[in-house]
Short mmCIF file of C-alpha atoms and ligand atoms in Angstrom, two decimals:
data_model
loop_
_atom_site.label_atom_id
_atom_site.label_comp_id
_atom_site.label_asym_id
_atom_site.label_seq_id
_atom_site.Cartn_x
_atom_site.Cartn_y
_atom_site.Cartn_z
CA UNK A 42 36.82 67.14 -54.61
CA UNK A 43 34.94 64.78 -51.82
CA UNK A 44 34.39 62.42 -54.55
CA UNK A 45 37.51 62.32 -55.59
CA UNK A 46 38.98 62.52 -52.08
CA UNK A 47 36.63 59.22 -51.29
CA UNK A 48 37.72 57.40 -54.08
CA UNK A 49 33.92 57.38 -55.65
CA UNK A 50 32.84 56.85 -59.18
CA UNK A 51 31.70 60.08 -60.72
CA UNK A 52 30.36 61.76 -64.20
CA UNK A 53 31.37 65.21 -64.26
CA UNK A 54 28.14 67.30 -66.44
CA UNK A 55 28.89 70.84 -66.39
CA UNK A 56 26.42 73.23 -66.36
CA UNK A 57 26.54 76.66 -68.56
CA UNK A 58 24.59 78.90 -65.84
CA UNK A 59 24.04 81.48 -68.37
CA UNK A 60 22.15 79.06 -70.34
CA UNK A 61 20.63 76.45 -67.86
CA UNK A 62 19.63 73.56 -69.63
CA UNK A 63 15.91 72.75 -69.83
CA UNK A 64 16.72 68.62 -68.48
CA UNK A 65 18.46 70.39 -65.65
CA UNK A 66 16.46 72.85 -64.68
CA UNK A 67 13.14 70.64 -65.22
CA UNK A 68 15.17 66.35 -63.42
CA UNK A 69 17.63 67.90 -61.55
CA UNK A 70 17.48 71.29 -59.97
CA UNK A 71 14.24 73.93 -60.78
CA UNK A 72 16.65 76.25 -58.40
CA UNK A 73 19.34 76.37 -61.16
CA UNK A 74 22.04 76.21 -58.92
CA UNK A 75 25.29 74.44 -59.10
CA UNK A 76 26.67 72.06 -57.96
CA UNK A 77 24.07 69.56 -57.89
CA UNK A 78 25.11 65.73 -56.60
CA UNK A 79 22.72 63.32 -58.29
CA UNK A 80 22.90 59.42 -57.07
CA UNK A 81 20.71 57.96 -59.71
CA UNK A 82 18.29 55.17 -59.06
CA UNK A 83 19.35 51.69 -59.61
CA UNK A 84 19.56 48.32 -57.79
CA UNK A 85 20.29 49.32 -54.35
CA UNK A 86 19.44 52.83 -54.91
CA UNK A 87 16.33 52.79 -54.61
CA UNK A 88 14.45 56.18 -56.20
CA UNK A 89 18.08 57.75 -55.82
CA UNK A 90 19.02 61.29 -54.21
CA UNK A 91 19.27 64.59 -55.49
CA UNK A 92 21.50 67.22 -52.84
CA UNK A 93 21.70 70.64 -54.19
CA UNK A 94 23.64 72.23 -51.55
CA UNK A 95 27.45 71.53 -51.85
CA UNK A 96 28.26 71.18 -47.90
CA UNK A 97 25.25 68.61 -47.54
CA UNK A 98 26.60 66.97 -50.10
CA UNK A 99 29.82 66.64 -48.56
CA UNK A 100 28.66 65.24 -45.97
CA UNK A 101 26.45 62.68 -47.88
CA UNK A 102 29.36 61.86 -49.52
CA UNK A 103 31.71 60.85 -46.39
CA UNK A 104 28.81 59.73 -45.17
CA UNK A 105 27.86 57.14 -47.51
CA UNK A 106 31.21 56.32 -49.12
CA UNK A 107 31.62 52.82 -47.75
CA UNK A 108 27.65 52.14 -49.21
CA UNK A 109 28.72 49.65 -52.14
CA UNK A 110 25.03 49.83 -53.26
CA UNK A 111 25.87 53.61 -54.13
CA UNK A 112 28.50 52.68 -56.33
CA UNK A 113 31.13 54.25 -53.91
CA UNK A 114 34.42 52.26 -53.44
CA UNK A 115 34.99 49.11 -51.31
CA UNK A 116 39.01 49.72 -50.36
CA UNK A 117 39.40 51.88 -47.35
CA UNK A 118 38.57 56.06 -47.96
CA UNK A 119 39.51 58.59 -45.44
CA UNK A 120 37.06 59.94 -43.11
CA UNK A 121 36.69 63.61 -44.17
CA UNK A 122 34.71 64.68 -41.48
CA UNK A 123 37.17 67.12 -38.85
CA UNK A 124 37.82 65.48 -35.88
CA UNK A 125 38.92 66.70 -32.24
CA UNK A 126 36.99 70.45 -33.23
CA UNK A 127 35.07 71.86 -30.48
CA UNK A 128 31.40 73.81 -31.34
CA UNK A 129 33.34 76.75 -30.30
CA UNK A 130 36.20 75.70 -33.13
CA UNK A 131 33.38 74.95 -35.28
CA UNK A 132 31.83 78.16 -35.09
CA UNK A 133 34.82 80.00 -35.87
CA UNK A 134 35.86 77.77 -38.52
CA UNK A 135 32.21 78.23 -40.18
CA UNK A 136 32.55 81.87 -39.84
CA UNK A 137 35.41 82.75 -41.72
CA UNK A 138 34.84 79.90 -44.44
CA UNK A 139 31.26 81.61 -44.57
CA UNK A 140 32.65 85.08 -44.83
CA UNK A 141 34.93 84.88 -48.21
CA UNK A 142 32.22 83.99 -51.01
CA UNK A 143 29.52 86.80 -50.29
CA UNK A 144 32.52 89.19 -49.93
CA UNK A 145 33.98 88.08 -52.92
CA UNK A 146 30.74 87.66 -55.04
CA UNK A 147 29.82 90.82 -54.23
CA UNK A 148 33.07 92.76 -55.45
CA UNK A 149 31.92 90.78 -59.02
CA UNK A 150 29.11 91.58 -59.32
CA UNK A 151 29.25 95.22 -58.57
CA UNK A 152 29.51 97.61 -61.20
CA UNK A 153 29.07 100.90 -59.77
CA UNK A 154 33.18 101.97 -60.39
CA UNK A 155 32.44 104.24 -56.58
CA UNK A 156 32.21 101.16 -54.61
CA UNK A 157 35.38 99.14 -55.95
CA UNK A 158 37.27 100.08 -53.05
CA UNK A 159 34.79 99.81 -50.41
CA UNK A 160 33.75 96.24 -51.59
CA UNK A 161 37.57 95.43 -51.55
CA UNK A 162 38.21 96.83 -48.23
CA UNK A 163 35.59 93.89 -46.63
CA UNK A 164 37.01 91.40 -48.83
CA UNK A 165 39.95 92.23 -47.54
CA UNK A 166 38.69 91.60 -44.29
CA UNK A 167 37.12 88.47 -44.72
CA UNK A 168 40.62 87.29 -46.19
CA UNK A 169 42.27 88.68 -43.25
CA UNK A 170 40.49 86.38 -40.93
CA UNK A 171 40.84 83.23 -42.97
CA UNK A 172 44.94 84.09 -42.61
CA UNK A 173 44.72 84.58 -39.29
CA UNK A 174 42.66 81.20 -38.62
CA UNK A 175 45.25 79.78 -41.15
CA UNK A 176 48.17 81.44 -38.77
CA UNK A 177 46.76 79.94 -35.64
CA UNK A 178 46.32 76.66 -37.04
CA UNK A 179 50.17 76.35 -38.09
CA UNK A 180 51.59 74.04 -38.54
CA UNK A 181 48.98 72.51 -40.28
CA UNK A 182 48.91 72.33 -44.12
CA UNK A 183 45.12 72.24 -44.65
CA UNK A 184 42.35 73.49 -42.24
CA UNK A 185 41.70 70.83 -40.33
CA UNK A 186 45.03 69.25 -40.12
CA UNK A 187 47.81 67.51 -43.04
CA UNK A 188 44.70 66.03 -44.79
CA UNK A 189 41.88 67.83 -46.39
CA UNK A 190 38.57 67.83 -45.04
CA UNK A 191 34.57 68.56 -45.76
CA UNK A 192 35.40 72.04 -44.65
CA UNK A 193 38.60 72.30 -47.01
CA UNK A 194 36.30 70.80 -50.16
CA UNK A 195 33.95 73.96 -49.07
CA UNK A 196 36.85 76.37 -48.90
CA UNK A 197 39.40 75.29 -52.09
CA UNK A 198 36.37 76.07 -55.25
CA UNK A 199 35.50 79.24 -53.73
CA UNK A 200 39.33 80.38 -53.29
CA UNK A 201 40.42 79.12 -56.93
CA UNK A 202 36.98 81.23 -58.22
CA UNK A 203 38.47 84.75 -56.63
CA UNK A 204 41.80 83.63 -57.45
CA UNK A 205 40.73 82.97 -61.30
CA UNK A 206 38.07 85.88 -61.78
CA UNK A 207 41.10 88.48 -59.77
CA UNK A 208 43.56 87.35 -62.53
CA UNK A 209 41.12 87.89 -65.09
CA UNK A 210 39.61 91.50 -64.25
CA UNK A 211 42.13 93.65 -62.13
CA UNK A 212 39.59 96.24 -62.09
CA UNK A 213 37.51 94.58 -59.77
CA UNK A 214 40.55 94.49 -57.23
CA UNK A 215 39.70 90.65 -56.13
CA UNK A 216 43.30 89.72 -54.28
CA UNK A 217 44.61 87.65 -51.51
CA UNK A 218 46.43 90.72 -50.04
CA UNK A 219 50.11 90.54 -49.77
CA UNK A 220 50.29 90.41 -46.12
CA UNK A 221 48.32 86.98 -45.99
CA UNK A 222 51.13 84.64 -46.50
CA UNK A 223 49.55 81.84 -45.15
CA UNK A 224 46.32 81.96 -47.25
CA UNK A 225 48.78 82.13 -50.42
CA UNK A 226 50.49 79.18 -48.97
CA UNK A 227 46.93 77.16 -47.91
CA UNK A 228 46.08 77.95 -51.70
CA UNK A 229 49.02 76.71 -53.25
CA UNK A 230 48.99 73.43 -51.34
CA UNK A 231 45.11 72.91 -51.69
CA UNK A 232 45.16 73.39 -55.41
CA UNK A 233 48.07 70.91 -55.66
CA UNK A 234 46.54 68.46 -53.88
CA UNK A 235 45.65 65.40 -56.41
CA UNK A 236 41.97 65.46 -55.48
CA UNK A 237 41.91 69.04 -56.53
CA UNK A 238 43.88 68.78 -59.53
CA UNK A 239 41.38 65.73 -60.55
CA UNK A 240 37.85 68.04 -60.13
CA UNK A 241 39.11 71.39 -60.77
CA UNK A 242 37.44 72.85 -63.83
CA UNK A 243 39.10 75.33 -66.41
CA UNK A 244 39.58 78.63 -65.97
CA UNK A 245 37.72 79.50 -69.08
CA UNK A 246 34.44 77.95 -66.86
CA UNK A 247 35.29 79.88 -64.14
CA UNK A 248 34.73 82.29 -66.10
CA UNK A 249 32.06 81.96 -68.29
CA UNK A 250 29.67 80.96 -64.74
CA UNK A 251 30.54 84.67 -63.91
CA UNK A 252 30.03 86.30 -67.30
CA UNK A 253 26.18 87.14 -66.97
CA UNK A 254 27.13 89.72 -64.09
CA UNK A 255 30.31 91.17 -65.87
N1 GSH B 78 24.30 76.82 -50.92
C1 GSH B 78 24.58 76.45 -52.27
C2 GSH B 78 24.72 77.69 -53.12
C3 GSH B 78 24.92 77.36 -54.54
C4 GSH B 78 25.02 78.61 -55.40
O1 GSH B 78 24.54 79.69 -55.04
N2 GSH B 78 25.66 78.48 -56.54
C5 GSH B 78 25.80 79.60 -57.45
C6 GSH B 78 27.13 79.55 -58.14
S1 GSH B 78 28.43 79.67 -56.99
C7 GSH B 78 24.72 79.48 -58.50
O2 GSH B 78 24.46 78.39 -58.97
N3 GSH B 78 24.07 80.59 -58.83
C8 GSH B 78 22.99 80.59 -59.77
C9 GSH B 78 23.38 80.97 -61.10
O3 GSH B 78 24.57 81.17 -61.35
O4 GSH B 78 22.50 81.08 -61.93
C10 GSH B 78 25.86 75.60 -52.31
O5 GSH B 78 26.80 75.91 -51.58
O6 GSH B 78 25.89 74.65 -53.06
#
């Protein structure tokens, strides 16, 4: 979504976690995780970069976007870095962004049918807070303001994995509860903005990353 957002030049590989490719595993990332950003080597490259943490490579990525020798794009790209926050902002902002995944990856890959509920309860919670900072923030479309931001191109993937895998196995009772308005709204507008629509995977992939826990 930052490379879209930036206006950069990008090959999309996708990676089938449940069956890590040997070239990826072995040039790319020996961790296995995903996403990886690789800038290849090449004439103003020099040996190239390889960031396997998505927020880091955010910020490479807003960093570096007006670097022609990268290959990113010479007409003006919006900054995506949040301006005017305060540490204290920060903090909070990192906090409840920080909260949903764990919550949420946790309810998936449980599968002791006694701790459904509990899991769901902190989810809950986690979603809670994100409404509330989402509340607060009014009237604001996105989290940082009417334009997205590194912080929203952290947030959007993570929300369109618990909305797909929620849709896809009730059981698990993965929901934004009803009483979070605002978080259905932030969702809805984040996953209609063009730089989403342009990145976002299929469900089916969604799905599939998720199926060796399931
Ligand atoms: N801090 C990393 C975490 C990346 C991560 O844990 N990715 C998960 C998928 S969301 C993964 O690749 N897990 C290993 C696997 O599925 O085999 C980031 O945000 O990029």
């Amino acid at each position: 979504m930052a490379l879209a957002l930036k206006k950069v030049d990008y090959q999309r590989v996708l990676i089938d976690t449940a069956n890590k490719p040997d070239w990826y595993m072995r040039d790319v990332n020996p961790h296995g995780t995903v996403p990886t950003l690789q800038v290849r080597a090449g004439p103003g490259r020099g040996d190239g970069v390889i960031i396997t943490d998505s927020e880091q490579a955010c910020a490479f990525i807003d960093d570096k976007a007006h670097s022609v020798q990268l290959g990113f794009a010479e007409e003006i790209v919006p900054e995506l870095a949040p301006k005017n926050l305060d540490e204290h902002q920060k903090q909070r902002l990192n906090d409840v962004i920080g909260g949903v995944f764990p919550a949420f990856a946790a309810c998936v890959k449980n599968t002791e049918e006694a701790k459904v509920d509990e899991l769901a309860v902190v989810l809950e919670s986690k979603l809670t807070a994100l409404n509330d900072y989402l509340v607060e923030n009014k009237p604001s479309m996105f989290l940082c303001g009417d334009t997205p931001t590194t912080h929203d191109c952290n947030l959007a993937p993570k929300l369109y994995h618990l909305r797909v895998v929620g849709s896809h196995l009730p059981a698990k009772k993965i929901r934004i509860p009803e009483k979070c308005a605002a978080l259905s709204q932030y969702i809805r507008d984040i996953e209609a903005h063009p730089a989403f629509q342009e990145t976002c995977y299929p469900e089916a992939v969604v799905m599939a990353g998720w199926s060796k826990f399931l």
